[in-house]
XYZ file of C-alpha atoms in Angstrom:
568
model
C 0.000 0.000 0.000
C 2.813 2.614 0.803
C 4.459 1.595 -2.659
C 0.902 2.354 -4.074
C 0.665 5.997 -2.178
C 4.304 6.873 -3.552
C 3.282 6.094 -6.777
C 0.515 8.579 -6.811
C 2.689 10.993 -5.071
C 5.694 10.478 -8.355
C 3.083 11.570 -10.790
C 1.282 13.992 -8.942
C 4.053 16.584 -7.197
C 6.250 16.592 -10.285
C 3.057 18.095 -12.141
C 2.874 20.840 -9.265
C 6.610 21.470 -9.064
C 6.121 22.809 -12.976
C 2.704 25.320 -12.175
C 1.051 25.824 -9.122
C -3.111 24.987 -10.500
C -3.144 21.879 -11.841
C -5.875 21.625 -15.028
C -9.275 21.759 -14.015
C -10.928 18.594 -14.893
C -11.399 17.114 -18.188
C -14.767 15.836 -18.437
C -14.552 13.909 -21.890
C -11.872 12.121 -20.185
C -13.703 11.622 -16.641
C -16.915 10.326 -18.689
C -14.400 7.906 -20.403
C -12.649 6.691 -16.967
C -16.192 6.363 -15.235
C -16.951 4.191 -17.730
C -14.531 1.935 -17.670
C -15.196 0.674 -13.932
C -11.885 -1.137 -14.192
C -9.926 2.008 -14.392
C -10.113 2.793 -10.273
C -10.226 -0.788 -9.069
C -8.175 -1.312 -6.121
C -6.629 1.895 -6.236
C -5.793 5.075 -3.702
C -7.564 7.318 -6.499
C -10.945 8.862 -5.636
C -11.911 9.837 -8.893
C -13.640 13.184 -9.283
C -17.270 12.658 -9.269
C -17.569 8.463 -9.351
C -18.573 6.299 -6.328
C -16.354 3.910 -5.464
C -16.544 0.851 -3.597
C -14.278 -1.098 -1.865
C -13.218 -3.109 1.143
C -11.235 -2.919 4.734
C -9.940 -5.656 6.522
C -10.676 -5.213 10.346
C -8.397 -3.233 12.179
C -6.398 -2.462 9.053
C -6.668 1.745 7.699
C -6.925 2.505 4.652
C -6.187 5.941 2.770
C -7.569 7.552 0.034
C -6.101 10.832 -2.187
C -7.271 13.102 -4.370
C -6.471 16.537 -5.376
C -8.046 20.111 -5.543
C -6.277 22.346 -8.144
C -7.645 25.496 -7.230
C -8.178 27.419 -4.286
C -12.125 28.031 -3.230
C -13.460 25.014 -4.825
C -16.272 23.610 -4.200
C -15.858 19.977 -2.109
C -18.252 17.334 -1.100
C -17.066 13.725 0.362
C -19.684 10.955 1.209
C -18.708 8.001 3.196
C -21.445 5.183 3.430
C -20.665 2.398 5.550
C -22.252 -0.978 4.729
C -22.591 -3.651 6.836
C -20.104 -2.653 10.089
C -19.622 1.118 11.908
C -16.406 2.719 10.161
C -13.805 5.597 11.644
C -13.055 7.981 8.414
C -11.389 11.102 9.108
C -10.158 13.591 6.050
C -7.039 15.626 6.024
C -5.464 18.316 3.772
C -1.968 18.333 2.812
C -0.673 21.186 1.061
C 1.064 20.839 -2.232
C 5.014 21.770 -2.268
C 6.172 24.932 -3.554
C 7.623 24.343 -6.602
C 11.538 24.471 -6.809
C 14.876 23.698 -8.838
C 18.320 23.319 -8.297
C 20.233 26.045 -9.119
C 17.038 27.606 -11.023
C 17.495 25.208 -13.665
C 13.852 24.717 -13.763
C 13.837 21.066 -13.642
C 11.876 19.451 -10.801
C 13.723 18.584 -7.811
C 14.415 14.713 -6.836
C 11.614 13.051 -5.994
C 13.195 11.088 -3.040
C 13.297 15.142 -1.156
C 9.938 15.564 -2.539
C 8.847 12.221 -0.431
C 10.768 13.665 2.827
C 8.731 16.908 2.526
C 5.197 14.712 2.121
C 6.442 12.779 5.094
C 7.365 15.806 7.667
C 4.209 17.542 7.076
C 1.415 15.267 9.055
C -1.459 17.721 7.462
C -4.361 19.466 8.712
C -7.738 17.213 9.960
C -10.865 18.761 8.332
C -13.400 16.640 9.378
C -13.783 13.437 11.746
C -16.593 10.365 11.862
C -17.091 7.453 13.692
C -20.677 5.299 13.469
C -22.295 3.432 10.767
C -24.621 6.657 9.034
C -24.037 7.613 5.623
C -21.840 10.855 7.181
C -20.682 13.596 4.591
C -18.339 16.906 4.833
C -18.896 19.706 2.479
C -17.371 22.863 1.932
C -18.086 25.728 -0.437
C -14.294 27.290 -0.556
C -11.926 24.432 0.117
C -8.592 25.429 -0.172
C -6.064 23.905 -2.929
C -3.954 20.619 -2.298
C -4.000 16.978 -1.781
C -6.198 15.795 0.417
C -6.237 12.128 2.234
C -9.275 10.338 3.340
C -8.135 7.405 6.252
C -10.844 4.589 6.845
C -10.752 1.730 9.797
C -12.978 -1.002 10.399
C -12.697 -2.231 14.067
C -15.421 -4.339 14.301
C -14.990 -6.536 11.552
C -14.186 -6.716 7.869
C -16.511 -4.670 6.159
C -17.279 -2.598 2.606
C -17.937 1.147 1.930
C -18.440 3.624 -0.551
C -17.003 6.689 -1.098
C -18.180 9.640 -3.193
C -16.077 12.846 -3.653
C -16.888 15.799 -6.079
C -15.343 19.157 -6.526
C -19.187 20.154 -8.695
C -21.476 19.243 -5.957
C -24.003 21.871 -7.555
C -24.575 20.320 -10.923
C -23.245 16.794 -9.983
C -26.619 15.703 -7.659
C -25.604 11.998 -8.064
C -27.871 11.533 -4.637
C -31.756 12.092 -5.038
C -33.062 14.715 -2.126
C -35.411 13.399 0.037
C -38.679 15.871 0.658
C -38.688 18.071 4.037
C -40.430 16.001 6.074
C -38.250 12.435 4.564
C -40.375 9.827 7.306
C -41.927 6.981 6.072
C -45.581 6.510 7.696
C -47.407 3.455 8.391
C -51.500 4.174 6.993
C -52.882 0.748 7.561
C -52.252 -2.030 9.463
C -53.882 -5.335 9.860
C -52.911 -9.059 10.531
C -50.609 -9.516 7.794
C -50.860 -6.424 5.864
C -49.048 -3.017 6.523
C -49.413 -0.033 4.189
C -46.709 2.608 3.663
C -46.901 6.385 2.619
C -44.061 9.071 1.925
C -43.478 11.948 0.360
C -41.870 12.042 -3.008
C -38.214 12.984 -3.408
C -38.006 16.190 -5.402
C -35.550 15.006 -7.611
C -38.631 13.201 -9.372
C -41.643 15.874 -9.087
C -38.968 19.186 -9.257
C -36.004 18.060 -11.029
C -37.765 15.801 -13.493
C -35.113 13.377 -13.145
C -35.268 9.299 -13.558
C -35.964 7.922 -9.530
C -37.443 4.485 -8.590
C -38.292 3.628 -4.744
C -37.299 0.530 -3.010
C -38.987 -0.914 -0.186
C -37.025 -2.994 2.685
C -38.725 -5.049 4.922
C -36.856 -7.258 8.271
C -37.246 -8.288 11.592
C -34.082 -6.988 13.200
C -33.856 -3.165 12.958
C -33.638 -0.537 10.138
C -31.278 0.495 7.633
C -29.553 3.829 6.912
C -28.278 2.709 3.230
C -29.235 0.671 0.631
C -25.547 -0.981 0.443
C -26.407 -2.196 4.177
C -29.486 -3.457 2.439
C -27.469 -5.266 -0.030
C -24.515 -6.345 2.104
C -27.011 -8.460 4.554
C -28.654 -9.794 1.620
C -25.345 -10.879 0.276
C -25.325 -12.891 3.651
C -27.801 -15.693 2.750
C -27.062 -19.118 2.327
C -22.977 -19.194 1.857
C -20.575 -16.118 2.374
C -17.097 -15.906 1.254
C -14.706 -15.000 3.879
C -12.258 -12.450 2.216
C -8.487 -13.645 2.297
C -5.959 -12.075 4.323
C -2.266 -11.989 3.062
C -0.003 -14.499 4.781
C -2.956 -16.029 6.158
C -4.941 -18.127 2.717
C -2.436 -16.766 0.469
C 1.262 -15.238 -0.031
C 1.381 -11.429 0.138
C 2.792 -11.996 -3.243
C 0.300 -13.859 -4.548
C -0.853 -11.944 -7.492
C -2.528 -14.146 -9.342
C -4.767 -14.774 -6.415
C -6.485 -11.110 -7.192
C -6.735 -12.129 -10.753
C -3.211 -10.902 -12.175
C -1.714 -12.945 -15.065
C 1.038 -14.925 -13.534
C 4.211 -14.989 -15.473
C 7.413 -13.720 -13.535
C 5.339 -10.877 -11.966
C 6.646 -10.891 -8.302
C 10.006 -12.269 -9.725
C 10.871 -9.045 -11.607
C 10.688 -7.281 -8.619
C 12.648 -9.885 -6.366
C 9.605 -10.702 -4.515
C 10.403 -14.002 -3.256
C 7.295 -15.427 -1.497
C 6.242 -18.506 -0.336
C 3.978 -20.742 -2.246
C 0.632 -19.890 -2.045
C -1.453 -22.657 -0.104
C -4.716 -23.320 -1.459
C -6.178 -20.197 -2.210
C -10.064 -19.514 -3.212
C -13.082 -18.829 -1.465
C -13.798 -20.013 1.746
C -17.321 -20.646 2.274
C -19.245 -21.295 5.512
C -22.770 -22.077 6.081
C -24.524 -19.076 7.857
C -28.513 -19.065 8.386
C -31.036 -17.853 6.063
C -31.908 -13.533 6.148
C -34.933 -12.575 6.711
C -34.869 -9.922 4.911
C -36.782 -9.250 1.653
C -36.164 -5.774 -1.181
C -39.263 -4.476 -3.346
C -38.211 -1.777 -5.786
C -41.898 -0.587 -6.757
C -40.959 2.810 -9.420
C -41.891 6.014 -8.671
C -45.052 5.396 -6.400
C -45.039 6.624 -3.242
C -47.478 4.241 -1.292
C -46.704 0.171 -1.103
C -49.023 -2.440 0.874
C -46.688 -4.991 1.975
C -48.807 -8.444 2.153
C -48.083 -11.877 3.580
C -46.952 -10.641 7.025
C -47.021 -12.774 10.178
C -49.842 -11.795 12.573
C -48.712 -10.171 16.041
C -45.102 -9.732 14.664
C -42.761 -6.363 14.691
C -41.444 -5.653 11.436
C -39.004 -2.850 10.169
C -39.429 -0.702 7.209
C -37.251 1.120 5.187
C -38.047 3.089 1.676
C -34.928 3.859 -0.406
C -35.150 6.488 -3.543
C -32.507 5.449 -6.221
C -30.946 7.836 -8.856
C -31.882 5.728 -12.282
C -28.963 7.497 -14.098
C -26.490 6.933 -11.422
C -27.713 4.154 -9.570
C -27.145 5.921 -6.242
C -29.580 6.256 -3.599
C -30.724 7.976 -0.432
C -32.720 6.599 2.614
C -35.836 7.992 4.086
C -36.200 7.967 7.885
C -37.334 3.878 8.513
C -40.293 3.110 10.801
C -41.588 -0.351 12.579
C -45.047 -1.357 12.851
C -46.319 -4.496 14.850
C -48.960 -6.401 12.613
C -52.398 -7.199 14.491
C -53.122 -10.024 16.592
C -54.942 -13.355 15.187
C -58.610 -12.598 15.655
C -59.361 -15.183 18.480
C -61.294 -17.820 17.313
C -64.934 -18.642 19.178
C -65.270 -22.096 19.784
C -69.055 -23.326 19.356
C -70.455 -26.043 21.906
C -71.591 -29.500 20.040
C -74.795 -30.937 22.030
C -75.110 -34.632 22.032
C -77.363 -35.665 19.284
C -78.256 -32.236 17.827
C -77.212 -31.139 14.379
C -75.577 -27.677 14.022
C -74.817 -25.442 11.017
C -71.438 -23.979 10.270
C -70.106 -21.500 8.025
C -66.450 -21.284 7.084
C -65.044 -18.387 5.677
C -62.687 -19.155 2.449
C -58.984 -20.212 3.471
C -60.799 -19.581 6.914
C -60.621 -22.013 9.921
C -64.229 -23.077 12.687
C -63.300 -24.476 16.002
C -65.673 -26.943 17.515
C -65.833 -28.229 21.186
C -67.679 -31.405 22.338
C -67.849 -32.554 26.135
C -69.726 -35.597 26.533
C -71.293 -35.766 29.889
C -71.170 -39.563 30.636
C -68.638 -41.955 29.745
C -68.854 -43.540 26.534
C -67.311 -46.409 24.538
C -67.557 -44.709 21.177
C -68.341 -40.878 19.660
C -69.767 -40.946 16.013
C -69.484 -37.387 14.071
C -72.026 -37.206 11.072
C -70.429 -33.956 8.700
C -71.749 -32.804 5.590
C -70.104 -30.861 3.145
C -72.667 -28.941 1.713
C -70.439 -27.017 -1.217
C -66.919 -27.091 -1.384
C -64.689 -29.937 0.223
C -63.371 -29.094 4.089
C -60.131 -30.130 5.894
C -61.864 -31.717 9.354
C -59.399 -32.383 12.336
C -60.302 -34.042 15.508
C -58.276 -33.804 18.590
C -59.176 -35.929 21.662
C -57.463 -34.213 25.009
C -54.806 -32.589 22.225
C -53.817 -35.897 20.810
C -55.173 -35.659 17.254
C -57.347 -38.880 16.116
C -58.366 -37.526 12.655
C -57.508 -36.040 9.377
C -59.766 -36.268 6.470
C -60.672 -33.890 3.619
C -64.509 -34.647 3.542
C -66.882 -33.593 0.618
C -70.784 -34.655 0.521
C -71.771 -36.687 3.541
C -69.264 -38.812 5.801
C -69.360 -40.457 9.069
C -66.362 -41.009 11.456
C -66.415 -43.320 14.494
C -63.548 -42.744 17.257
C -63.086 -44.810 20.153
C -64.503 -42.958 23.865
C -62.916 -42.238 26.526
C -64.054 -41.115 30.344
C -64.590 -36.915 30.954
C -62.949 -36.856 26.953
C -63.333 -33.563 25.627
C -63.071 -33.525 21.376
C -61.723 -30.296 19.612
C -63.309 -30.367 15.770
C -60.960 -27.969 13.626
C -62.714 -27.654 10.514
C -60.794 -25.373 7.768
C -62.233 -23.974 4.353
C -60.252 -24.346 1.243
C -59.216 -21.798 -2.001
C -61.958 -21.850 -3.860
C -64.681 -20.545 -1.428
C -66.645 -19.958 1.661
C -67.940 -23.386 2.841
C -71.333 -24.711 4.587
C -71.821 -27.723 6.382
C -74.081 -29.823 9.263
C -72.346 -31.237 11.890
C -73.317 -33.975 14.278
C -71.784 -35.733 17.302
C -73.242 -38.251 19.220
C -72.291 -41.109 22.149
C -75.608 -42.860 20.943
C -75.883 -43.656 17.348
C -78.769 -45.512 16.404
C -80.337 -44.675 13.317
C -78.404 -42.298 11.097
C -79.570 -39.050 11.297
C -78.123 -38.024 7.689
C -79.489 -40.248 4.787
C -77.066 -42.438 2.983
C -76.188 -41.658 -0.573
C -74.989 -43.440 -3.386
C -71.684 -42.347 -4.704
C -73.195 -40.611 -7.570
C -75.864 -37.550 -7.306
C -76.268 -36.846 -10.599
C -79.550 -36.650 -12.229
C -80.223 -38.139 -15.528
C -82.628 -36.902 -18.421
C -84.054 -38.772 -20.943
C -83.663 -36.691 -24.061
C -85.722 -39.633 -26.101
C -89.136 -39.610 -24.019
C -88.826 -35.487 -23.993
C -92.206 -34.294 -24.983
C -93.597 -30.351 -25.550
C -95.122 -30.767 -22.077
C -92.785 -33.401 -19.968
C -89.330 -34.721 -19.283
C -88.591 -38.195 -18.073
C -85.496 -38.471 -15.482
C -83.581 -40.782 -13.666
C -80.962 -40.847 -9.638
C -79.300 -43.889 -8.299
C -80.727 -44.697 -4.736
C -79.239 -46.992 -2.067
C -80.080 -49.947 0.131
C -81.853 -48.062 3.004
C -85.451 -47.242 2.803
C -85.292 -43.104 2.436
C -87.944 -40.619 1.358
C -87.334 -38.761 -2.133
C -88.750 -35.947 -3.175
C -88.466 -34.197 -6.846
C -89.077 -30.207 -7.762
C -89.229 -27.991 -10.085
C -88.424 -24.325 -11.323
C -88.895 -22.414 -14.449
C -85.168 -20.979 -15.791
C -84.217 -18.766 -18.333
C -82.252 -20.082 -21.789
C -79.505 -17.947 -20.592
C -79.243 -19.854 -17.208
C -75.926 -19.540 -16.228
C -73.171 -21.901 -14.502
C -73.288 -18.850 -11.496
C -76.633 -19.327 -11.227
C -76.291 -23.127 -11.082
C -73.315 -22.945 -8.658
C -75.619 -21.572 -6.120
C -78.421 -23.586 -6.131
C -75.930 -26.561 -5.816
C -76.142 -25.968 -1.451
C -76.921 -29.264 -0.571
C -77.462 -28.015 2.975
C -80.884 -26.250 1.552
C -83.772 -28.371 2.272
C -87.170 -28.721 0.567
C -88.074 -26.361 3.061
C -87.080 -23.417 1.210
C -88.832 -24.293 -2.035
C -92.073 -22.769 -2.781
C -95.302 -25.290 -3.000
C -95.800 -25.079 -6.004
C -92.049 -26.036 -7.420
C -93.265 -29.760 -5.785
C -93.722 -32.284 -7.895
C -93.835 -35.779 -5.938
C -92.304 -37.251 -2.886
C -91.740 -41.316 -2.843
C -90.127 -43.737 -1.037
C -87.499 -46.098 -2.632
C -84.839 -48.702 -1.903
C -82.831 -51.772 -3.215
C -80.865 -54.742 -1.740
C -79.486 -55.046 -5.419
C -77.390 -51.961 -5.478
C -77.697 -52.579 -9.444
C -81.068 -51.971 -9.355
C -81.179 -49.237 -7.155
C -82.393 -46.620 -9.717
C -85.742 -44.994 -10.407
C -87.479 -42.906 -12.988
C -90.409 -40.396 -12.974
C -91.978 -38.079 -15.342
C -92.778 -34.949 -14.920
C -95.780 -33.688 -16.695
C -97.478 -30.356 -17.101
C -94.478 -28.304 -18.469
C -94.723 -25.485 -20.913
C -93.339 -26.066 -24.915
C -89.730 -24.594 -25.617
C -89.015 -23.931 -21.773
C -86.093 -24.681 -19.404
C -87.083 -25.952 -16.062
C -84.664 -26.532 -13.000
C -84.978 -30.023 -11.464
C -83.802 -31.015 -8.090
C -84.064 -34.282 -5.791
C -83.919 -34.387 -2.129
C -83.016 -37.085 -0.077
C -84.645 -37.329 3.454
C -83.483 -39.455 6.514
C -84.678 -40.854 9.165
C -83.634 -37.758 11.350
C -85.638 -35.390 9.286
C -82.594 -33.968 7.275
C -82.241 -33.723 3.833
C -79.717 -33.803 1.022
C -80.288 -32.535 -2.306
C -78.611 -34.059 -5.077
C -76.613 -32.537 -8.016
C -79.650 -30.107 -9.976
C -80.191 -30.431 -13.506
C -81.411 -28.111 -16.538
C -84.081 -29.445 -18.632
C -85.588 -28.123 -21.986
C -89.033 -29.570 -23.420
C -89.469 -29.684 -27.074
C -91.074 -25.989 -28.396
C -92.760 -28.479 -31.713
C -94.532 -31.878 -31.183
């Protein structure tokens, strides 16, 4: 590194020794260095105008130069630390006079130039030490070279570093608005909603900005390179290596130098290198996530945990030159899990439940003698439900039930049953739930395992329709009904009268058409047919069947569309 400072110091002081103002800058040439990114890698150069970044070893300084040619110029120098505090602290050195032996005009050795820079230590402008993105700016900074030191103590950590001598025009950093907090505007269970003032570099300046949104656990962040550096920390991280400890000082080839006799031009003689790469340890996963959203200013963040504190940060980043500024962070602690009410089961009785979509019942039954078995009748009147049944917290059962099912657990003395029943994607559910120590006759009719009703297109007529349901073994009580549709009745329409929970109760008189009672022993002959008559020509009509047990409850099968004939 001191080999690397001298080096700037040979072609910079020989330059002053000839003229005291060096040229201003050349900005066709600056625009050419900042592109070419390689042109200040690992070097003591802070480039006029350009953020760098780079990287300190713990406990290890590190110094910076660059020159102001004239006096009362402008100067601006950001540090942002990333992921550890830093210690910066920028000093001015003044340039040498220039001289000559014996007026000659010539430059004067450079080895009593270096004893000069030596025995003057320099004047300390400005001091930091924390981890905020600190600056120091002055409007008439005098002329010379000045020397920006950096330490890590904590650890080994990376920085940027942004100097300009055209703070004015440059504006690499958007401006934040005058009041720069970010405000929470809505807050539920797993949602949080964010507000904030635009940056005026968008609505004033008219210039390119986009905001990004941070959100974590831990604490916030006062850059986005923090952002990025704890991000960078997922999975695997590579530990960087230290000279003489994964590598020989010498070891150029190591920072991606070609090999050759590089070191052995200049008599390095080094040890071998022992096995040199990246060093990779397993670390746990971040929780932490970055949304860049454009240029709006107000951002619902979704899929939060209920009753958890999380911290939010809102970043505005400079399209053109990729830098960026933080607003002031806030935290917000997402609601608590509405409590769920847990409804009593009664012995025997049936009871209706409603489940939200994605939602979740609770259900609680306490038999009040002992018992050698409980028996839970459920039907799934619309969608399919997740059912759970925990005996004293030990769970017995886990079924996905759809249509009618039955479920017979083995008692227990003073047992008390928890019924979780959960709704799926597609929509709110409805069912009838029954649990009883004394099953005798089922209080739900069985079903066969198809519901569908089948029409006779063949024996249509302008005034009738013949058609056809499966039945089962057990006697059971059917009866059929009817409603006028339109043509135009849709699969909506049909989706909701497909409740099977909705009894021949809530159909009008005059919808009835029959109710008969039916059975097989021969499950292959378990089917029956009836006609309805009295229908009008070229109509649809709506046709449903309910099932009715022994309990008085009904189930309606799967309704079907018919159309008579408009010419007979």
């Amino acid at each position: 590194m001191v080999l690397l400072h001298w080096y700037l110091l040979w072609l910079l002081l020989p330059l002053c020794s000839r003229t005291q103002k060096l040229p201003t800058r050349d900005e066709e040439l600056f625009q050419m260095q900042i592109r070419d990114k390689a042109f200040f890698h690992d070097s003591s150069v802070i480039p006029d105008g350009a953020e760098i970044s780079s990287y300190l070893f713990r406990d290890t300084p590190k110094r910076y130069f660059f020159v102001v040619e004239e006096d009362n110029t402008p100067l601006s120098v950001t540090v942002t630390p990333c992921d550890a505090p830093l210690e910066w602290k920028l000093s001015l050195q003044e340039l040498p006079e220039e001289t000559s032996g014996e007026g000659s005009g010539d430059p004067e050795p450079l080895e009593q130039q270096k004893q000069q820079i030596i025995s003057e230590e320099g004047t300390e402008l400005f001091s930091y030490k924390g981890n905020d993105v600190e600056y120091f700016i002055s409007s008439t900074s005098p002329s010379g070279l000045y020397q920006l030191e950096l330490l890590s103590t904590e650890k080994d950590t990376h920085f940027k570093v942004y100097a300009t001598t055209t703070p004015e025009s440059d504006q690499p950093y958007p401006e934040l608005p005058y009041d720069p907090r970010v405000d929470v505007t809505s807050l539920g269970r797993t949602t949080v909603t964010l507000a904030w003032k635009p940056s005026p570099t968008s609505s004033l300046l008219k210039q390119p900005i986009q905001y990004c949104v941070v959100i974590n656990k831990e604490h916030n962040f006062k850059s986005l390179c923090a952002v990025e550096a704890k991000m960078s920390a997922d999975d695997t991280f590579m530990v960087v290596p230290k000279p003489g400890v994964h590598f020989s000082p010498f070891d150029f080839t190591h920072f991606g130098f070609p090999s050759g006799n590089f070191g052995k031009e200049r008599g390095f003689l080094g040890k071998p290198s022992p096995k040199s790469g990246r060093h990779v340890y397993s670390r746990p996963k971040v929780d932490i996530q970055k949304i860049c959203i454009g240029n709006k200013n107000i951002f619902t963040v979704s899929d939060l945990k209920p009753d958890t504190q999380y911290y939010f940060d809102v970043f505005v980043a400079n399209s053109n030159s990729n830098m960026s500024t933080a607003y002031v962070g806030t935290f917000a602690r997402t609601k608590e899990e509405a409590k769920q009410k847990t409804l009593e089961l009664k012995d025997g009785k049936v009871t209706d439940v409603f489940v939200k979509r994605k939602g979740a019942k609770f259900l609680r039954f306490a038999p009040v003698s002992s018992h050698q078995k409980v028996t839970f009748f459920i039907h799934s009147c619309l969608d399919a439900v997740q059912m759970q049944v925990r005996r004293d917290g030990k769970l017995l059962l886990s079924q996905n039930v759809e249509g009618i099912r039955q479920f017979q657990l083995r008692g227990k003395p003073k047992a008390k049953y928890v019924i979780r029943l959960k709704g799926n994607k597609k929509g709110a559910s409805m069912l009838k739930i029954l649990a009883t120590t004394k099953p005798s006759k089922q209080s739900f009719p069985s079903l066969p395992e198809d519901t569908r009703i089948k029409a006779f297109d063949k024996l249509r007529t302008c005034s009738s329709a013949t058609v056809a349901w499966l039945g089962t073994q057990e006697r059971n009580k059917f009866c059929i009904y009817k409603k006028e549709v339109d043509d135009n009745y849709s699969d909506d329409q049909k989706k909701r009268e497909q409740n099977q929970c909705l009894g021949p109760d809530t159909r009008k008189k005059s919808e009835k058409v029959l109710c008969k009672y039916f059975h097989s022993e021969n499950l292959q002959k378990a089917v029956t047919t009836e006609t309805i008559r009295g229908l009008q020509p070229g109509k649809s009509y709506l046709l449903d069947v309910y099932v009715i047990g022994h309990g008085g409850h009904s189930v309606k099968y799967q309704s079907k569309v018919v159309k008579t004939r408009k010419f007979c």
